[in-house]
Short mmCIF file of the C-alpha atoms (twelve columns), coordinates in Angstrom:
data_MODEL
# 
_entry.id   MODEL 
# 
loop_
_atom_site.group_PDB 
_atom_site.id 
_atom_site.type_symbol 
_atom_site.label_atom_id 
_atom_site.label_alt_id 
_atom_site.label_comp_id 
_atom_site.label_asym_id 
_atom_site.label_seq_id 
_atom_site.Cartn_x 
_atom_site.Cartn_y 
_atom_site.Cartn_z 
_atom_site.pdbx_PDB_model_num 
ATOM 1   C CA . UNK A 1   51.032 -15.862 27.260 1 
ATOM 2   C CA . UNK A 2   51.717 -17.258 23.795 1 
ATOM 3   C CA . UNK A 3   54.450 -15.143 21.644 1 
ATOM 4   C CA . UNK A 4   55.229 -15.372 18.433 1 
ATOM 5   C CA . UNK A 5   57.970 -13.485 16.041 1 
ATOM 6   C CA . UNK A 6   57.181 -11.706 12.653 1 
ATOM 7   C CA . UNK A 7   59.803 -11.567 10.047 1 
ATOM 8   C CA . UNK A 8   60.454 -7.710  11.176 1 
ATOM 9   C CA . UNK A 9   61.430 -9.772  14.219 1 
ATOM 10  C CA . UNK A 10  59.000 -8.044  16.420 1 
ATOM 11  C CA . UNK A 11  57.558 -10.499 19.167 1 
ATOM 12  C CA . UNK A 12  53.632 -10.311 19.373 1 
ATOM 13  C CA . UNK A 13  51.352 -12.281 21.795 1 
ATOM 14  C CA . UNK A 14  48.418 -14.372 19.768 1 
ATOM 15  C CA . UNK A 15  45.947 -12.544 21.917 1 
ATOM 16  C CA . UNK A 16  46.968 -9.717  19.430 1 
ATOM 17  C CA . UNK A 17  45.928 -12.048 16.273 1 
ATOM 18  C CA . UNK A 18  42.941 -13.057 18.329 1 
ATOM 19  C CA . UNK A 19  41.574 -9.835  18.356 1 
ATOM 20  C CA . UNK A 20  42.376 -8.923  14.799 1 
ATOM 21  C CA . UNK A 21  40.812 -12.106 13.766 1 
ATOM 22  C CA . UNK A 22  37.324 -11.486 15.874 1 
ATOM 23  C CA . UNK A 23  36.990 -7.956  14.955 1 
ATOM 24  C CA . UNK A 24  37.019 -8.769  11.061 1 
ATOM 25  C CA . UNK A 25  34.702 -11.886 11.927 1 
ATOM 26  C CA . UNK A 26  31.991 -9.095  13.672 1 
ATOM 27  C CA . UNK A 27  32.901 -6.106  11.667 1 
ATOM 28  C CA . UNK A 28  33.102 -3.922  14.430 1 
ATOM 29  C CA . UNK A 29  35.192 -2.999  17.428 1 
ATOM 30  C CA . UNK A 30  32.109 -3.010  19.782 1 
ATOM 31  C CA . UNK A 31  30.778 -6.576  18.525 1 
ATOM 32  C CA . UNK A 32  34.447 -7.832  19.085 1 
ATOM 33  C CA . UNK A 33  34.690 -6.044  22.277 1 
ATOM 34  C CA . UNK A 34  31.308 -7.995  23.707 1 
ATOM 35  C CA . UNK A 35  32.906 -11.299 22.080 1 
ATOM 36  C CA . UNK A 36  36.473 -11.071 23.822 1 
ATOM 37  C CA . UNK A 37  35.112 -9.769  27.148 1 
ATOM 38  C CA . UNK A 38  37.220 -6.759  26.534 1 
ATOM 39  C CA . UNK A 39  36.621 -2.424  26.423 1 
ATOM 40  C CA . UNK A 40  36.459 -1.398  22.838 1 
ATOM 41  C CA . UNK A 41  39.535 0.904   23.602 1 
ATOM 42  C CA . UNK A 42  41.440 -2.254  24.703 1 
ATOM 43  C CA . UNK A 43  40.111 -3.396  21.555 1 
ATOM 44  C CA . UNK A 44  40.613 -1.028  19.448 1 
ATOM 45  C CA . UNK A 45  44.324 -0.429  21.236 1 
ATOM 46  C CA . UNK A 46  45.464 -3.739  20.381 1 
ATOM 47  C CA . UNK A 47  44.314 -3.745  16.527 1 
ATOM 48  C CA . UNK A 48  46.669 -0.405  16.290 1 
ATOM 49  C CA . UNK A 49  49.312 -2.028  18.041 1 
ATOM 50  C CA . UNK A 50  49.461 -4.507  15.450 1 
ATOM 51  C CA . UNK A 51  49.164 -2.455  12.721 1 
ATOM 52  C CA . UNK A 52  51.989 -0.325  13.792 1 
ATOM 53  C CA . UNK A 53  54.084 -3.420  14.452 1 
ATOM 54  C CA . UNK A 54  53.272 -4.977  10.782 1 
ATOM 55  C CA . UNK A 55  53.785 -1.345  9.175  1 
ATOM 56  C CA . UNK A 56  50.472 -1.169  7.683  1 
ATOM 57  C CA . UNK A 57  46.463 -0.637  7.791  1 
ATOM 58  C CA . UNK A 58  44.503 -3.959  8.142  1 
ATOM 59  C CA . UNK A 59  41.178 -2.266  8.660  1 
ATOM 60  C CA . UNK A 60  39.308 0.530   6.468  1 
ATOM 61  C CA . UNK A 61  36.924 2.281   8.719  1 
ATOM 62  C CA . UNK A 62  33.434 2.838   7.516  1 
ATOM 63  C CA . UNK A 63  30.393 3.821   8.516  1 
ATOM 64  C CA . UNK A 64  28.664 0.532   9.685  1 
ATOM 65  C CA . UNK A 65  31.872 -0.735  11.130 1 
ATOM 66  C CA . UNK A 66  35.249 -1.665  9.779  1 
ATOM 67  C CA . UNK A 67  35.894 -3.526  6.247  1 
ATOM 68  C CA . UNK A 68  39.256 -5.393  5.782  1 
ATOM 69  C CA . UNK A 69  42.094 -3.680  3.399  1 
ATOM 70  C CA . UNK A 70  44.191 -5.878  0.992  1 
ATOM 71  C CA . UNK A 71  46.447 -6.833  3.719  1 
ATOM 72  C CA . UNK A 72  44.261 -7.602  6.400  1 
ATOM 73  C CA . UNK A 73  42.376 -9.733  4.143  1 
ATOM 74  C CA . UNK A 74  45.766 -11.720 3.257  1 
ATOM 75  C CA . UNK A 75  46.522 -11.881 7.190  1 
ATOM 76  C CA . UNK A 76  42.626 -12.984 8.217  1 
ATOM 77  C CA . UNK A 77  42.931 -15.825 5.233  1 
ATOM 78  C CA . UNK A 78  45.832 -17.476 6.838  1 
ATOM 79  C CA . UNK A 79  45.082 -16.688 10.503 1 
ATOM 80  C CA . UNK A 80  41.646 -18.570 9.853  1 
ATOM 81  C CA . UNK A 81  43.593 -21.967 8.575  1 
ATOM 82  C CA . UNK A 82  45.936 -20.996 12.043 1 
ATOM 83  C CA . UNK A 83  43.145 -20.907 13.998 1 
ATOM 84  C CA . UNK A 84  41.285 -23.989 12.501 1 
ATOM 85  C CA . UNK A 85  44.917 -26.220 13.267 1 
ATOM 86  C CA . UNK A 86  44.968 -24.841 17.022 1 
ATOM 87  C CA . UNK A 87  41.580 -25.588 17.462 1 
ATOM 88  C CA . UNK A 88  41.917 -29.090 16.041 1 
ATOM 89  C CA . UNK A 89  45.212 -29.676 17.725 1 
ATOM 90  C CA . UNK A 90  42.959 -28.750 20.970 1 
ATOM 91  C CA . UNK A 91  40.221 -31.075 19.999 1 
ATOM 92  C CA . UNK A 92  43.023 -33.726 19.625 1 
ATOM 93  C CA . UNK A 93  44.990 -33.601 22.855 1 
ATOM 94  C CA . UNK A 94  41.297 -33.748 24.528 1 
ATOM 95  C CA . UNK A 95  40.383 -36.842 22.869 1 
ATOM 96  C CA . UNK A 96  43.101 -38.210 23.927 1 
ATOM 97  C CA . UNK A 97  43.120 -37.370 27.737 1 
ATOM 98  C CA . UNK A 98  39.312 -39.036 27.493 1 
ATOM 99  C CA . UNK A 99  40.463 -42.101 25.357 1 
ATOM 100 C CA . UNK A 100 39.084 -41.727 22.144 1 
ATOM 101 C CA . UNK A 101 42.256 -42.078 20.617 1 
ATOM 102 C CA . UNK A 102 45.618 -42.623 21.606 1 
ATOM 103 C CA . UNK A 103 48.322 -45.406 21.695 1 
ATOM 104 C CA . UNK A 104 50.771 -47.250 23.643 1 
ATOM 105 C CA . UNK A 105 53.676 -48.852 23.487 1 
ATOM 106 C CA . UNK A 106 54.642 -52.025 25.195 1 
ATOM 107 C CA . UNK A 107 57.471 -54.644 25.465 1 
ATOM 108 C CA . UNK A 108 57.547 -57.821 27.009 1 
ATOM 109 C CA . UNK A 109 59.188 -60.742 27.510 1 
ATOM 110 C CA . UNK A 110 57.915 -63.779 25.336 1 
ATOM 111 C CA . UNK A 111 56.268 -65.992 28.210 1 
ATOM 112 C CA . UNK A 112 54.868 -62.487 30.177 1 
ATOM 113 C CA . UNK A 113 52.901 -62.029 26.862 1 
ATOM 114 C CA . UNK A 114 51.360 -65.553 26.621 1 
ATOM 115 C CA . UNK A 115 50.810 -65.832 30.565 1 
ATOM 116 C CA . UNK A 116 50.086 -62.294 31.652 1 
ATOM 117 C CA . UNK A 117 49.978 -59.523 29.707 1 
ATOM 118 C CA . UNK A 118 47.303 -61.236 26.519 1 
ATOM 119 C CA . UNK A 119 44.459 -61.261 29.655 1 
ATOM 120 C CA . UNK A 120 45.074 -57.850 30.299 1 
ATOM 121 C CA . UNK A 121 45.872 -56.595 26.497 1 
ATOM 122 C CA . UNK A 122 41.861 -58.049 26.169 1 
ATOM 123 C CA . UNK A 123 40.296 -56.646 28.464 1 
ATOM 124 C CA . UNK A 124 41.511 -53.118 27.375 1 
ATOM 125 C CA . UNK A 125 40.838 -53.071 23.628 1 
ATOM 126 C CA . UNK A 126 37.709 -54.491 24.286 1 
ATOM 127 C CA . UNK A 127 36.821 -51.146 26.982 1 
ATOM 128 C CA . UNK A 128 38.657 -49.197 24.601 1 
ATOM 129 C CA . UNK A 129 39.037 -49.833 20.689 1 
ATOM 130 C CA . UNK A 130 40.298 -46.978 19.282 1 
ATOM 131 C CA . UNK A 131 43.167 -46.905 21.248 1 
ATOM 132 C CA . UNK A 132 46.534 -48.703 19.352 1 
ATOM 133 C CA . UNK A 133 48.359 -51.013 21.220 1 
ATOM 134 C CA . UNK A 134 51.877 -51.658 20.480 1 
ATOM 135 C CA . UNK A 135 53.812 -54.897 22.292 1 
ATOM 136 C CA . UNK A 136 56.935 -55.342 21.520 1 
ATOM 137 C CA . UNK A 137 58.281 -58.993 22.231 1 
ATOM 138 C CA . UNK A 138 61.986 -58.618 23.597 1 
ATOM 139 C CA . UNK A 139 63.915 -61.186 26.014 1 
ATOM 140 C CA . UNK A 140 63.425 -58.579 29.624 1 
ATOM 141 C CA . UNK A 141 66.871 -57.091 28.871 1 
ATOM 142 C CA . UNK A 142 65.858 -55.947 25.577 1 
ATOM 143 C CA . UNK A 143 62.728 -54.521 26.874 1 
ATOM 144 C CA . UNK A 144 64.731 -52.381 29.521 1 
ATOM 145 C CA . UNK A 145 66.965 -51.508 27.160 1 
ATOM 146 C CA . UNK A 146 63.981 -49.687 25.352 1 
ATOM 147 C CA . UNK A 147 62.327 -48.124 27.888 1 
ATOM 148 C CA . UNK A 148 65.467 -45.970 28.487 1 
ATOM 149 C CA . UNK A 149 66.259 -44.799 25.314 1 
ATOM 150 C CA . UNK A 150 62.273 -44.436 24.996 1 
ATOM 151 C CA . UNK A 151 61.299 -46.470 22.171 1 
ATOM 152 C CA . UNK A 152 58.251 -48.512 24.509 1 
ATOM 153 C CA . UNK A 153 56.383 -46.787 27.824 1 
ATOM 154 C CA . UNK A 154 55.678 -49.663 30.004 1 
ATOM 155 C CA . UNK A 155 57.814 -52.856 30.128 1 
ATOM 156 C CA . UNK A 156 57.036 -56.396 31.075 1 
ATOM 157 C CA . UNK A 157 59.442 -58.727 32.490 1 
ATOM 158 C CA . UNK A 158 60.617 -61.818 34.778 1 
ATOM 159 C CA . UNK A 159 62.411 -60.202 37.593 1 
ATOM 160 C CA . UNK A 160 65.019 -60.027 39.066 1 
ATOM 161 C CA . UNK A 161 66.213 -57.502 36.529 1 
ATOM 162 C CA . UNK A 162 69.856 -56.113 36.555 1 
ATOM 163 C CA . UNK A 163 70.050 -52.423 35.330 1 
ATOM 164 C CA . UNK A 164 67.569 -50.718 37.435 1 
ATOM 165 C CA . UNK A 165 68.821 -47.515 37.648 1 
ATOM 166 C CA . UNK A 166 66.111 -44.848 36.533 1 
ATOM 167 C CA . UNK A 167 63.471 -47.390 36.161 1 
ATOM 168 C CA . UNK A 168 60.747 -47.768 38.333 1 
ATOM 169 C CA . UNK A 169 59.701 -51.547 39.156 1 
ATOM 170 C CA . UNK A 170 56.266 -52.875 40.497 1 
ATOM 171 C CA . UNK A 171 56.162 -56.367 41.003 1 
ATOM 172 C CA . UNK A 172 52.388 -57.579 39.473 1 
ATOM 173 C CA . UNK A 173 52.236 -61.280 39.844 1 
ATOM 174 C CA . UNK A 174 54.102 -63.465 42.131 1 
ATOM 175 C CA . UNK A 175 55.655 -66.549 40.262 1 
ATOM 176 C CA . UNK A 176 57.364 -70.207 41.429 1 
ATOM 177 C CA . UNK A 177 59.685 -71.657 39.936 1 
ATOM 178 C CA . UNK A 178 59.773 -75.525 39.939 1 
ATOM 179 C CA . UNK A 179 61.202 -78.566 38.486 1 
ATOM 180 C CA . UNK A 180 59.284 -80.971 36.200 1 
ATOM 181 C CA . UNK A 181 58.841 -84.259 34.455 1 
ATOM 182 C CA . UNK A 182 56.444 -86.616 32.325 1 
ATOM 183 C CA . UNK A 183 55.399 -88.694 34.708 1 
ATOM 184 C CA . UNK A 184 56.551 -92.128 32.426 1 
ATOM 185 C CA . UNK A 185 60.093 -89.976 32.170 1 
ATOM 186 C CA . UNK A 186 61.805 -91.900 35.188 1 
ATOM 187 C CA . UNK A 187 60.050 -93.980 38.233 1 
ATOM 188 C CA . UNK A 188 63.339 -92.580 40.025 1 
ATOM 189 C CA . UNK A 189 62.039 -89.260 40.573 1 
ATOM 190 C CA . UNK A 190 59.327 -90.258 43.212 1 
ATOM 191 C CA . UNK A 191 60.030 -88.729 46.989 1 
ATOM 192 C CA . UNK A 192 62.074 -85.625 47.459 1 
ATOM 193 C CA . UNK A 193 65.129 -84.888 45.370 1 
ATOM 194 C CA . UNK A 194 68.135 -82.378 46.059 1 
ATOM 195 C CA . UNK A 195 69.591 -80.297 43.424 1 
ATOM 196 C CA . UNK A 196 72.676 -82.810 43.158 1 
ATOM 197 C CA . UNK A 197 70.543 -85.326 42.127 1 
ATOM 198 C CA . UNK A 198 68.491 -83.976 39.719 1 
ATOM 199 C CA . UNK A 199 71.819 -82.601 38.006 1 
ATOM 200 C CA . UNK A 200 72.450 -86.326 37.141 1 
ATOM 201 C CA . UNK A 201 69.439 -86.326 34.550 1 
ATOM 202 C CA . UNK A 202 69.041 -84.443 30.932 1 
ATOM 203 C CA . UNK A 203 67.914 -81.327 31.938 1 
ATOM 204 C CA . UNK A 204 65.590 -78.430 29.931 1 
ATOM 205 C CA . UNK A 205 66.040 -75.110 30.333 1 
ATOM 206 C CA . UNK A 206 66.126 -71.242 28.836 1 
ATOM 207 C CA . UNK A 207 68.692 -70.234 26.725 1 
ATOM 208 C CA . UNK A 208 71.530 -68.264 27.932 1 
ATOM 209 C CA . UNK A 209 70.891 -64.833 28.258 1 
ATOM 210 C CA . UNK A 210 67.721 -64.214 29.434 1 
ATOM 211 C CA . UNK A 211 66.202 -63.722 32.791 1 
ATOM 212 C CA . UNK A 212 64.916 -67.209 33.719 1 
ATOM 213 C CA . UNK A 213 68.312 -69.071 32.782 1 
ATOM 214 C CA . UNK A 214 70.486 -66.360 35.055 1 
ATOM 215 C CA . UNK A 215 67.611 -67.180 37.745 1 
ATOM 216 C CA . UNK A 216 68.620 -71.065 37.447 1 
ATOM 217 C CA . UNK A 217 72.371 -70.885 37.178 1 
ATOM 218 C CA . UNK A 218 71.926 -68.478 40.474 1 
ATOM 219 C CA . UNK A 219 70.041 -71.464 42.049 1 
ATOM 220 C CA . UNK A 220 72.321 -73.872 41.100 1 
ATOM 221 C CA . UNK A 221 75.918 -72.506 41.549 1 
ATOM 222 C CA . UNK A 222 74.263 -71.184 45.376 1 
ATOM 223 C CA . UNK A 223 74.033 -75.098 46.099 1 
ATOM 224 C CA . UNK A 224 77.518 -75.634 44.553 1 
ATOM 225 C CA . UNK A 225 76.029 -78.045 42.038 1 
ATOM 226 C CA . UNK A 226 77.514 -78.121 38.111 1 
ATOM 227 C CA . UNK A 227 75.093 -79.518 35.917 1 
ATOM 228 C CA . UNK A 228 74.985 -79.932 31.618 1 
ATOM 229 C CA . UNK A 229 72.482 -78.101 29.940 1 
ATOM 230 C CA . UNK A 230 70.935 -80.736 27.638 1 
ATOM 231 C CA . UNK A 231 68.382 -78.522 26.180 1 
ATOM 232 C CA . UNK A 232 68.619 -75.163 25.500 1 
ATOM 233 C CA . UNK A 233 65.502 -73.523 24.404 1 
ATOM 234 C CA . UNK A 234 64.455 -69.922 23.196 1 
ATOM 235 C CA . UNK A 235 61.080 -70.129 24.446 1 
ATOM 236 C CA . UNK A 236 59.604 -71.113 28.209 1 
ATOM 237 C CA . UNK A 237 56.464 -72.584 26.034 1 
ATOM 238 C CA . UNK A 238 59.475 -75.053 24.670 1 
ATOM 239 C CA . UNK A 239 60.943 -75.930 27.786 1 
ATOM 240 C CA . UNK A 240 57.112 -77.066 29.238 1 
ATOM 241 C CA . UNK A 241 56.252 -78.846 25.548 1 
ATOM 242 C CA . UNK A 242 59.864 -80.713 25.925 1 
ATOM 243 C CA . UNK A 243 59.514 -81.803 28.990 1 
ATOM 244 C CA . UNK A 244 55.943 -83.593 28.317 1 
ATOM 245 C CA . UNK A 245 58.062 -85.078 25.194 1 
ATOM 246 C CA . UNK A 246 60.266 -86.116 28.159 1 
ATOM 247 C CA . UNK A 247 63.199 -85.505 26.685 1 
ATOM 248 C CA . UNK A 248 64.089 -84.423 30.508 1 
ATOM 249 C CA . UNK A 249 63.447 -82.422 33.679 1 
ATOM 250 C CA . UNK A 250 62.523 -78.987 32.613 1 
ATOM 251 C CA . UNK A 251 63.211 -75.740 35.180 1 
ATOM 252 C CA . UNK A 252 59.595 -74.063 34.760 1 
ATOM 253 C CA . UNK A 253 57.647 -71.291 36.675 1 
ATOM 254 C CA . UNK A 254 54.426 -73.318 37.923 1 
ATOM 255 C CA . UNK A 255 52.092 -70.633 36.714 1 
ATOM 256 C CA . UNK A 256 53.059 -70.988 33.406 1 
ATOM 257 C CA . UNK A 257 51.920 -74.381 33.094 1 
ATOM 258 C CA . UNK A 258 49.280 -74.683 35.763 1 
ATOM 259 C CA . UNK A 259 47.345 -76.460 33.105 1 
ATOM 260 C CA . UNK A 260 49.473 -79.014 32.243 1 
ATOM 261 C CA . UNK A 261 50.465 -79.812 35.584 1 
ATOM 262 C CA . UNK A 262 46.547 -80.138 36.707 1 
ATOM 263 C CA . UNK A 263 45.843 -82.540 33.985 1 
ATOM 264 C CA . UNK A 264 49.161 -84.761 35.166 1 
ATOM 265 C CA . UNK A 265 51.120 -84.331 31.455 1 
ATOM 266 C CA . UNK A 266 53.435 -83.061 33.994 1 
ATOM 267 C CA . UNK A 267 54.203 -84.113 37.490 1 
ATOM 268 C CA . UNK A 268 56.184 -81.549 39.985 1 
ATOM 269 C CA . UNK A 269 59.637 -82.672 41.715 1 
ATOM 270 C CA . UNK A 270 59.650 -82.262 45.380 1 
ATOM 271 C CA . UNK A 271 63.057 -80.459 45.867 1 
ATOM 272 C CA . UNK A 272 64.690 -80.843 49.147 1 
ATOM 273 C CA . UNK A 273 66.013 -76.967 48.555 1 
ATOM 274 C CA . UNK A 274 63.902 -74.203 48.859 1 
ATOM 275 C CA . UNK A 275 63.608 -72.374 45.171 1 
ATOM 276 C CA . UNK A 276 62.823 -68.318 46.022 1 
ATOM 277 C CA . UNK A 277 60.115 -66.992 44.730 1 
ATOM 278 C CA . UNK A 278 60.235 -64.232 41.934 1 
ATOM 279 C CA . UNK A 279 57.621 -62.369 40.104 1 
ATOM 280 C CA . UNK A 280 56.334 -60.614 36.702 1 
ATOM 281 C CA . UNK A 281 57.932 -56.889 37.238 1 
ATOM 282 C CA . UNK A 282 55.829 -53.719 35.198 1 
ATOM 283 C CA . UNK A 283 58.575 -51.376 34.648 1 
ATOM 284 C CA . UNK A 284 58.520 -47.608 33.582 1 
ATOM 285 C CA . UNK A 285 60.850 -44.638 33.434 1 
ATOM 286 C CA . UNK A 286 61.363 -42.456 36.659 1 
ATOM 287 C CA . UNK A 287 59.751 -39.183 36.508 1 
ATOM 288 C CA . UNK A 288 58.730 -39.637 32.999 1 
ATOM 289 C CA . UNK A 289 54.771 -39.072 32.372 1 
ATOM 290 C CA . UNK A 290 52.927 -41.529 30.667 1 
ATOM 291 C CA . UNK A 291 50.542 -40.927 27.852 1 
ATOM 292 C CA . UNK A 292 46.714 -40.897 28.922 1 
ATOM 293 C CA . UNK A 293 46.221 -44.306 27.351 1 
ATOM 294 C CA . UNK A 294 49.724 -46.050 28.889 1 
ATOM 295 C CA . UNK A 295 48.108 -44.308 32.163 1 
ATOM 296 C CA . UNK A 296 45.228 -46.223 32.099 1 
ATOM 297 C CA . UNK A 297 46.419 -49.477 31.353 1 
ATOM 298 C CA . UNK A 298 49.286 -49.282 33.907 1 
ATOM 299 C CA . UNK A 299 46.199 -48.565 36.042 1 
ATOM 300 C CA . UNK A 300 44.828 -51.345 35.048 1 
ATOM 301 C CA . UNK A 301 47.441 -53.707 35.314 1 
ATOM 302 C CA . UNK A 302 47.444 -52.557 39.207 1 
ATOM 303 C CA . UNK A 303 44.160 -53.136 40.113 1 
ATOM 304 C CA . UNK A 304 44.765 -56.541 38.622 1 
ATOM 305 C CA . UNK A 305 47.754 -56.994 40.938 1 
ATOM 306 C CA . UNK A 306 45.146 -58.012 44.087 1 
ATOM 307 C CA . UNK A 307 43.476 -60.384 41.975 1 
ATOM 308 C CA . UNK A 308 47.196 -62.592 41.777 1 
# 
């Protein structure tokens, strides 16, 4: 039951106004009565309970019914515009729990958004257009970052991700990492390779800072091997487009140049070490529920797990 204060500071339930506002729609108690499902003495009850509680008369009685006195017709005129926002604020929250309207707000990393998440941003404005989709396009910290002070839903990013805590992490698509190189770059680089070896040649990688280069240095510092960044991009798009350049070996995840790699602009090192496997992680806030519209999409984005 919905209360609301007057300025007397009295505390009245909206049924109260409800009533009010029906009876001097039907102009009369018994019309009212049939219209809330109520007794006429309920009805009639609750019209003098909140004419005692406003200190004054809202109806004049009459012979055919009930007319409205000054005051009452002041209190119907604004109840009506009340009335009209609830039931538009009603008509809102249901268009939104079907779809109709809505929006979300994402953040991902730079490559999930070209390799992943585009497919899947699609698909859903196509099934649903009127809902607005925001990405936001952080490095995977940044997107964390956001989800817990609120500022994005659902979050996008290469995992492993430090900072877990409160978040909630479902790994979508499995990725592996590899090294590459033009295939004119060096006839050297035929037969397997360890990590010492390929240390010896200019190498391409992420800048530091984000997810991918604390992946790398991981790798490499696990082997014991030092190595010299040559190339330190902002983008994992750069890295692949450098390597074809060959300006170097370039530290890549495979599926993010499948395409490249299939038309031989890039050939794969076999690595004597085994590189671990990681993954594309969709991240949201513990116990925090998401809109109708992030809902769906998260929804989404898990049914497309199996297809991966």
């Amino acid at each position: 039951m919905l209360f609301i204060m007057c300025i007397s500071g009295v505390y009245m339930t909206l049924d109260s106004y409800k009533v009010f506002f029906t009876v001097a729609k039907e102009g009369q108690f018994s019309k009212a009565a049939t219209v809330l499902y109520l007794s006429q003495p309920a009805v009639s009850q609750s019209v003098k309970q909140l004419e005692g509680q406003l200190g004054c008369v809202l109806f004049n009685r009459t012979a055919k019914g009930v007319e409205l006195t000054y005051e009452g017709d002041l209190l119907f005129g604004h109840l009506k515009k009340a009335f009209e926002h609830i039931e538009a604020a009603e008509l809102a929250v249901i268009a939104a729990k079907n779809l109709e309207v809505g929006e979300i707000k994402i953040g991902a990393s730079d490559s999930v958004c070209s390799h992943y998440l585009l497919d899947h941003l699609q698909t859903f404005k196509d099934k649903f257009p009127e809902i607005k989709v925001h990405v936001y396009n952080k490095t995977s910290s940044e997107v964390r970052s956001m989800l817990k002070s609120g500022e994005v839903e659902i979050g996008f990013v290469n995992m492993p991700l430090d900072g877990q805590d409160g978040l909630e992490v479902i790994d979508v698509m499995p990725l592996q990492d590899c090294f590459v190189h033009h295939p004119e770059f060096s006839s050297d680089l035929k037969g397997e390779k360890d990590l010492s070896q390929l240390a010896g040649y200019p190498l391409v990688v992420l800048e530091k800072g984000t997810n991918m280069r604390r992946f790398f240095d991981s790798i490499m510092h696990g082997h014991q091997v030092d190595y010299t960044a040559d190339y330190e991009l902002g983008s994992a798009d750069l890295v692949v487009k450098f390597a074809i350049k060959k300006f170097g070996i370039a530290f890549v995840t495979r599926e993010f140049c499948e395409s490249e790699i299939a038309s031989g602009a890039l050939d794969i090192i076999r690595l004597k070490e085994e590189i671990p496997k990681r993954s594309i992680g969709m991240v949201t806030v513990k116990g925090k529920k998401l809109s109708s519209a992030a809902k769906e999409f998260y929804q989404q984005c898990l049914d497309g797990k199996a297809k991966h």
